[in-house]
Amino acid sequence: MPVITTIDDLRRLHKRRTPKMFYDYAESGSWTEQTFRENTSDFDQIRLRQRVAVDMSGRTTASQMIGQDVAMPVALAPVGLTGMQHADGEIKAAKAAEKFGVPFTLSTMSICSIEDVAEHTKEPFWFQLYVMQDEEFVDNIIARAKNAGCSALVLTLDLQILGQRHKDLKNGLTAPPKLTLPTMLNLATKWRWGMGMLQTKRRQFGNIVGHAKGVGDASSLSSWTAEQFDLRLDWDKIAKLKEKWGGKLILKGILDPEDAKKAVEVGADAIIVSNHGGRQLDGALSAIRMLPSIVAAVGDQVEVHMDSGIRSGQDVLKALALGAKGTYIGRAYIYGLGAMGQEGVTKALDVIHKELDTTMALCGRRDVKTLDREVLLVPEDFEGRWA
Ligand code: GLV
């Protein structure tokens, strides 16, 4: 068993153990990947204030996200094709999250279905919705999420069309993988992954296949998005979906203060400041850079969460100190899952928790809920002067 001390250790193992097309799918941004890169490098520009001779006993990272108790304000983000990174990946990640005491968010484009995850977990999870043109399908999937006891709907707003990720096209990404010669040669080196996949029946988009009509290639994420996603999604439709759902609503993909204000108007319970991990609009600013102006625009009118670029507990602390009430990890737990299944997801959460707890203490704080701008050193021009 290798000694794992960082999220990057898990990334390297993930790369070694998982078929190239799925590792590449996770580890991509769109086009030049500028936004993908800056999501992480911008975190590095922010520094921490070392404070001393402060009582460090009795520390806590416990908090709340949308009124739910969390062991730390770090949820698992929705990630498509998670069950291709490791057999039954969504079930494994949901179980790890449940044990740790943080929310798990299931993607519409998951391999394990809503019902699969509900059957294998006790705590309610969150469901992420992509709005499709087929209204019947949307009504149905909302009803399925309600029946499964999901305690929040996470509506993604930044992916009506897919930002191009070159690697996915070059690898011929599908779920399950089509057995071309290069793919077979690569799979031959991933025996651990293959054994897992042979032992599960969950190898297709579980929320979709058998539930939706009229799709050319049900194994391809890019065909799906191109043929099915609703190009006309707008604020009126969001208001209607909120009515239909009737529960807690989180709007994901807000990167502009004006859109954050619209989210308040529509009555969202929370927004996620996000650029989809740099996978959509390449050239957009990093989520951590946009966070302060969005927090300033909406204040306490809506709970502000953020994702995109978090790879450590220090990153979590920086986001919280800049005003986020909650954060999400996507790739950071997917690396763990691809590396070591459920145990790897737990490891990712442990690594981040320990980093968050220790860093908070060395900044002179004992309670994650008290983190504020005072613990940071932020370059004066961090948000940039853009016209
Ligand atoms: C969404 O499912 C993505 O691939 O970013």
Coordinates of C-alpha atoms and ligand atoms in Angstrom, one line a residue:
M1 CA 0.0 0.0 0.0
P2 CA 1.7 3.3 -1.1
V3 CA 1.9 6.1 1.4
I4 CA -0.6 8.7 0.4
T5 CA 0.0 12.2 1.8
T6 CA -1.5 14.5 -0.9
I7 CA -4.3 14.6 -3.5
D8 CA -1.6 14.6 -6.1
D9 CA -0.4 11.2 -4.9
L10 CA -4.0 9.9 -5.6
R11 CA -3.9 11.5 -9.0
R12 CA -0.8 9.7 -10.0
L13 CA -2.2 6.3 -8.8
H14 CA -5.5 7.1 -10.6
K15 CA -3.6 7.8 -13.8
R16 CA -1.7 4.4 -13.5
R17 CA -4.8 2.3 -12.7
T18 CA -7.6 3.7 -14.8
P19 CA -8.0 3.5 -18.6
K20 CA -6.6 6.5 -20.3
M21 CA -9.9 7.7 -21.8
F22 CA -11.4 8.1 -18.3
Y23 CA -8.4 9.6 -16.6
D24 CA -8.2 12.1 -19.5
Y25 CA -11.9 12.8 -19.3
A26 CA -11.4 13.9 -15.6
E27 CA -8.1 15.7 -16.2
S28 CA -9.2 17.9 -19.0
G29 CA -10.3 21.5 -19.5
S30 CA -11.8 22.9 -22.7
W31 CA -9.7 24.2 -25.6
T32 CA -6.4 25.6 -24.4
E33 CA -7.2 24.7 -20.8
Q34 CA -6.2 28.2 -19.6
T35 CA -9.2 28.4 -17.2
F36 CA -8.6 24.8 -16.0
R37 CA -5.0 25.7 -15.2
E38 CA -5.8 29.0 -13.6
N39 CA -8.4 27.5 -11.3
T40 CA -5.6 25.9 -9.4
S41 CA -2.7 28.4 -10.0
D42 CA -4.8 31.3 -8.8
F43 CA -5.3 29.6 -5.4
D44 CA -1.5 29.6 -5.1
Q45 CA -1.4 33.4 -5.3
I46 CA -3.3 33.8 -2.1
R47 CA -1.1 33.4 1.0
L48 CA -1.9 32.7 4.7
R49 CA -1.3 34.8 7.8
Q50 CA 0.6 32.9 10.4
R51 CA -0.7 33.7 13.9
V52 CA 0.8 32.4 17.1
A53 CA 0.2 31.9 20.8
V54 CA -3.5 31.3 20.2
D55 CA -5.3 28.4 22.0
M56 CA -5.6 25.6 19.4
S57 CA -7.6 23.2 21.6
G58 CA -11.1 22.1 20.8
R59 CA -11.0 22.8 17.1
T60 CA -13.9 22.0 14.8
T61 CA -14.4 21.9 11.1
A62 CA -18.2 21.1 11.5
S63 CA -20.5 23.4 9.7
Q64 CA -23.7 23.5 7.7
M65 CA -24.5 23.6 4.0
I66 CA -28.1 24.6 3.1
G67 CA -29.1 23.9 6.6
Q68 CA -27.6 20.4 6.7
D69 CA -24.9 19.4 9.2
V70 CA -21.6 18.6 7.5
A71 CA -18.4 17.3 9.1
M72 CA -16.5 19.9 7.0
P73 CA -18.0 22.3 4.4
V74 CA -16.7 20.2 1.5
A75 CA -19.3 18.4 -0.6
L76 CA -18.6 15.9 -3.4
A77 CA -19.4 17.6 -6.7
P78 CA -21.4 15.9 -9.4
V79 CA -19.0 14.3 -11.9
G80 CA -20.2 12.5 -15.1
L81 CA -19.1 8.9 -15.8
T82 CA -17.9 8.4 -12.2
G83 CA -18.8 4.7 -12.5
M84 CA -16.3 4.4 -15.3
Q85 CA -13.4 5.5 -13.1
H86 CA -14.0 2.5 -10.9
A87 CA -16.7 -0.1 -10.9
D88 CA -19.9 1.1 -9.1
G89 CA -18.1 4.4 -8.6
E90 CA -21.0 6.6 -7.6
I91 CA -22.2 4.1 -5.0
K92 CA -18.7 3.9 -3.6
A93 CA -18.2 7.6 -3.5
A94 CA -21.7 8.2 -1.9
K95 CA -20.8 5.6 0.8
A96 CA -17.5 7.3 1.5
A97 CA -19.2 10.7 1.8
E98 CA -21.9 9.3 4.0
K99 CA -19.4 7.8 6.4
F100 CA -17.4 11.0 6.5
G101 CA -20.4 13.2 7.0
V102 CA -20.3 15.3 3.9
P103 CA -22.9 15.6 1.0
F104 CA -22.6 13.5 -2.1
T105 CA -24.0 14.9 -5.4
L106 CA -25.0 12.5 -8.1
S107 CA -24.7 13.7 -11.7
T108 CA -27.4 13.2 -14.2
M109 CA -24.7 11.7 -16.4
S110 CA -23.7 9.0 -13.8
I111 CA -23.3 5.3 -14.4
C112 CA -25.1 4.2 -11.3
S113 CA -28.7 5.4 -11.3
I114 CA -30.5 7.5 -8.6
E115 CA -32.2 4.3 -7.5
D116 CA -28.9 2.4 -7.3
V117 CA -27.3 5.0 -5.0
A118 CA -30.4 5.3 -2.8
E119 CA -30.5 1.6 -2.4
H120 CA -26.9 1.5 -1.1
T121 CA -26.9 4.5 1.2
K122 CA -28.9 5.7 4.2
E123 CA -28.4 9.4 4.2
P124 CA -30.1 11.6 1.6
F125 CA -27.8 12.7 -1.2
W126 CA -28.1 15.6 -3.6
F127 CA -29.1 15.2 -7.3
Q128 CA -27.6 17.3 -10.1
L129 CA -29.9 18.0 -13.0
Y130 CA -29.1 18.7 -16.7
V131 CA -32.2 20.0 -18.3
M132 CA -33.1 18.1 -21.5
Q133 CA -35.4 19.1 -24.2
D134 CA -37.7 16.2 -23.5
E135 CA -40.0 17.6 -20.7
E136 CA -41.4 14.2 -19.9
F137 CA -37.8 12.9 -19.2
V138 CA -37.2 16.0 -16.9
D139 CA -40.4 15.6 -15.0
N140 CA -39.6 11.9 -14.6
I141 CA -36.1 12.4 -13.3
I142 CA -37.2 15.0 -10.9
A143 CA -39.9 12.6 -9.6
R144 CA -37.3 9.8 -9.4
A145 CA -35.0 12.1 -7.3
K146 CA -37.8 13.0 -5.0
N147 CA -38.8 9.3 -4.6
A148 CA -35.2 8.5 -3.7
G149 CA -35.3 11.1 -1.0
C150 CA -32.7 13.5 -2.5
S151 CA -32.4 16.5 -0.2
A152 CA -31.3 19.1 -2.8
L153 CA -31.5 19.6 -6.5
V154 CA -28.3 21.0 -8.0
L155 CA -29.3 22.6 -11.3
T156 CA -26.3 23.1 -13.6
L157 CA -26.5 26.3 -15.7
D158 CA -23.3 26.4 -17.6
L159 CA -23.6 23.3 -19.8
Q160 CA -26.4 23.6 -22.4
I161 CA -23.7 22.8 -25.0
L162 CA -20.4 21.1 -24.3
G163 CA -17.1 23.0 -24.3
Q164 CA -14.8 21.0 -26.5
R165 CA -12.2 18.8 -24.7
H166 CA -9.7 17.7 -27.3
K167 CA -8.6 14.6 -25.5
D168 CA -12.1 13.1 -25.3
L169 CA -12.4 13.4 -29.1
K170 CA -9.0 11.9 -29.7
N171 CA -9.6 9.0 -27.2
G172 CA -13.1 8.3 -28.6
L173 CA -14.7 8.6 -25.2
T174 CA -17.7 6.4 -24.6
A175 CA -19.3 4.5 -21.7
P176 CA -18.7 1.6 -21.8
P177 CA -15.5 2.0 -23.9
K178 CA -15.8 0.9 -27.6
L179 CA -13.2 -1.8 -28.1
T180 CA -10.9 -0.3 -30.7
L181 CA -7.3 -1.5 -31.0
P182 CA -5.7 1.4 -29.1
T183 CA -8.4 1.1 -26.4
M184 CA -7.9 -2.7 -26.0
L185 CA -4.1 -2.3 -25.8
N186 CA -4.6 0.3 -23.0
L187 CA -7.3 -1.8 -21.2
A188 CA -4.9 -4.7 -21.2
T189 CA -2.7 -2.8 -18.7
K190 CA -5.5 -2.0 -16.3
W191 CA -6.4 -5.4 -15.0
R192 CA -7.6 -4.1 -11.6
W193 CA -10.1 -1.9 -13.3
G194 CA -11.2 -4.6 -15.7
M195 CA -11.8 -7.1 -12.9
G196 CA -14.1 -4.6 -11.2
M197 CA -16.0 -3.9 -14.4
L198 CA -16.5 -7.5 -15.2
Q199 CA -18.2 -7.9 -11.8
T200 CA -20.7 -5.2 -12.2
K201 CA -23.6 -4.7 -14.5
R202 CA -23.5 -0.9 -14.2
R203 CA -21.6 0.2 -17.3
Q204 CA -24.0 2.6 -19.1
F205 CA -25.5 5.9 -18.2
G206 CA -27.9 4.5 -15.6
N207 CA -30.2 7.5 -15.3
I208 CA -30.7 7.7 -19.0
V209 CA -30.6 4.4 -20.7
G210 CA -34.1 2.9 -20.6
H211 CA -35.5 6.2 -19.4
A212 CA -35.1 8.5 -22.5
K213 CA -36.1 8.3 -26.1
G214 CA -34.6 9.2 -29.5
V215 CA -30.9 9.3 -28.9
G216 CA -28.4 8.2 -31.6
D217 CA -25.5 6.9 -29.5
A218 CA -26.5 6.3 -25.8
S219 CA -22.9 5.6 -24.9
S220 CA -21.5 9.0 -25.9
L221 CA -21.6 12.1 -23.6
S222 CA -21.1 14.4 -26.5
S223 CA -23.9 13.0 -28.6
W224 CA -26.2 13.2 -25.6
T225 CA -25.5 16.8 -24.9
A226 CA -25.7 17.8 -28.5
E227 CA -29.0 15.9 -29.1
Q228 CA -30.8 16.2 -25.8
F229 CA -29.8 19.2 -23.7
D230 CA -32.2 22.1 -23.7
L231 CA -30.7 25.1 -25.5
R232 CA -33.5 27.3 -24.3
L233 CA -32.9 27.0 -20.6
D234 CA -33.4 30.5 -19.1
W235 CA -34.5 32.1 -15.8
D236 CA -38.2 31.5 -16.5
K237 CA -37.6 27.8 -17.0
I238 CA -35.4 27.8 -13.8
A239 CA -38.3 29.3 -11.9
K240 CA -40.6 26.6 -13.2
L241 CA -38.2 23.9 -12.3
K242 CA -37.9 25.2 -8.8
E243 CA -41.7 24.9 -8.5
K244 CA -41.7 21.4 -9.9
W245 CA -38.9 20.3 -7.5
G246 CA -40.4 22.0 -4.4
G247 CA -37.3 21.4 -2.3
K248 CA -33.9 23.0 -1.7
L249 CA -32.4 24.3 -5.0
I250 CA -28.7 25.0 -5.6
L251 CA -27.8 26.8 -8.9
K252 CA -24.4 25.7 -10.2
G253 CA -22.2 27.5 -12.7
I254 CA -22.7 31.1 -11.6
L255 CA -19.5 33.1 -12.4
D256 CA -20.8 36.7 -12.7
P257 CA -22.3 39.0 -10.1
E258 CA -25.2 39.8 -12.4
D259 CA -26.2 36.2 -12.6
A260 CA -25.8 35.7 -8.9
K261 CA -28.4 38.5 -8.4
K262 CA -30.7 36.7 -10.8
A263 CA -30.3 33.6 -8.7
V264 CA -31.4 35.5 -5.7
E265 CA -34.4 36.8 -7.6
V266 CA -35.4 33.3 -8.5
G267 CA -35.2 32.2 -4.9
A268 CA -32.3 29.8 -5.0
D269 CA -31.2 28.4 -1.6
A270 CA -27.5 28.4 -2.7
I271 CA -25.4 29.2 -5.7
I272 CA -22.1 27.5 -6.7
V273 CA -19.6 29.9 -8.0
S274 CA -18.1 27.7 -10.7
N275 CA -16.7 27.5 -14.2
H276 CA -17.3 23.7 -14.4
G277 CA -13.7 23.0 -13.5
G278 CA -12.5 24.9 -16.6
R279 CA -14.4 22.4 -18.8
Q280 CA -16.8 24.9 -20.4
L281 CA -15.9 28.5 -21.3
D282 CA -12.1 28.5 -21.7
G283 CA -10.9 32.1 -21.1
A284 CA -13.3 32.7 -18.2
L285 CA -11.6 33.8 -15.0
S286 CA -11.0 31.3 -12.2
A287 CA -13.8 30.6 -9.7
I288 CA -11.6 31.7 -6.8
R289 CA -11.0 35.1 -8.5
M290 CA -14.6 35.7 -9.1
L291 CA -15.8 34.6 -5.7
P292 CA -15.2 37.9 -3.8
S293 CA -17.2 40.1 -6.2
I294 CA -20.0 37.6 -6.2
V295 CA -20.1 37.5 -2.4
A296 CA -20.1 41.3 -2.4
A297 CA -23.0 41.4 -4.9
V298 CA -25.3 39.0 -3.0
G299 CA -24.2 39.3 0.6
D300 CA -26.3 37.1 2.8
Q301 CA -29.2 36.9 0.4
V302 CA -28.2 33.4 -0.8
E303 CA -25.7 30.9 0.5
V304 CA -22.6 31.1 -1.7
H305 CA -20.7 27.9 -2.4
M306 CA -17.7 27.4 -4.8
D307 CA -16.0 24.7 -6.8
S308 CA -13.3 24.6 -9.5
G309 CA -9.7 24.2 -8.6
I310 CA -9.9 22.9 -5.0
R311 CA -7.1 20.3 -4.5
S312 CA -6.3 20.8 -0.8
G313 CA -7.6 21.8 2.6
Q314 CA -5.6 25.1 2.2
D315 CA -7.7 25.8 -0.9
V316 CA -10.9 25.1 1.1
L317 CA -9.8 27.5 3.8
K318 CA -9.0 30.2 1.2
A319 CA -12.5 29.9 -0.4
L320 CA -14.2 29.9 3.0
A321 CA -12.1 33.0 4.1
L322 CA -13.2 34.8 0.9
G323 CA -16.9 34.3 1.9
A324 CA -17.9 30.9 0.6
K325 CA -20.1 28.9 3.1
G326 CA -19.4 25.7 1.3
T327 CA -17.0 24.1 -1.2
Y328 CA -17.0 21.1 -3.6
I329 CA -14.3 18.8 -4.7
G330 CA -14.7 16.9 -8.1
R331 CA -11.3 15.8 -9.4
A332 CA -9.8 15.5 -5.9
Y333 CA -12.2 12.7 -5.0
I334 CA -12.2 11.2 -8.5
Y335 CA -8.4 10.7 -8.2
G336 CA -9.0 8.8 -5.0
L337 CA -11.8 6.7 -6.5
G338 CA -9.7 5.8 -9.6
A339 CA -6.8 5.0 -7.4
M340 CA -8.4 2.9 -4.7
G341 CA -12.2 2.8 -4.9
Q342 CA -14.2 3.8 -1.8
E343 CA -11.1 3.7 0.3
G344 CA -9.5 6.3 -2.0
V345 CA -12.4 8.6 -1.7
T346 CA -12.2 8.4 2.1
K347 CA -8.4 9.1 1.8
A348 CA -9.1 12.2 -0.3
L349 CA -11.5 13.5 2.3
D350 CA -9.1 12.6 5.1
V351 CA -6.2 14.4 3.4
I352 CA -8.3 17.6 2.8
H353 CA -9.7 17.5 6.3
K354 CA -6.3 17.2 8.0
E355 CA -4.9 20.0 5.8
L356 CA -7.9 22.2 6.6
D357 CA -7.8 21.6 10.3
T358 CA -4.1 22.1 10.7
T359 CA -3.9 25.1 8.5
M360 CA -6.8 26.7 10.3
A361 CA -5.0 26.2 13.6
L362 CA -1.8 27.7 12.3
C363 CA -3.8 30.7 11.1
G364 CA -4.9 31.1 14.7
R365 CA -8.5 29.8 14.4
R366 CA -10.3 27.0 16.0
D367 CA -13.7 27.0 14.3
V368 CA -14.1 26.8 10.5
K369 CA -17.2 29.0 10.8
T370 CA -15.1 31.9 12.0
L371 CA -12.8 32.0 9.0
D372 CA -12.7 35.4 7.3
R373 CA -10.6 37.6 5.1
E374 CA -8.3 38.3 8.1
V375 CA -6.6 35.0 7.8
L376 CA -5.4 35.7 4.3
L377 CA -2.9 37.7 2.5
V378 CA -4.4 38.5 -0.9
P379 CA -2.5 40.3 -3.6
E380 CA -4.0 43.8 -4.1
D381 CA -4.7 43.1 -7.7
F382 CA -5.9 39.5 -7.2
E383 CA -9.4 40.1 -8.7
G384 CA -7.7 42.0 -11.6
R385 CA -8.7 45.1 -13.4
W386 CA -10.8 44.1 -16.3
A387 CA -12.7 46.4 -18.6
Ligands
GLV1 C1 -20.0 17.2 -17.7 O1 -20.7 16.2 -17.5 C2 -18.7 17.3 -18.0 O2 -18.1 16.4 -18.7 O3 -18.1 18.3 -17.7

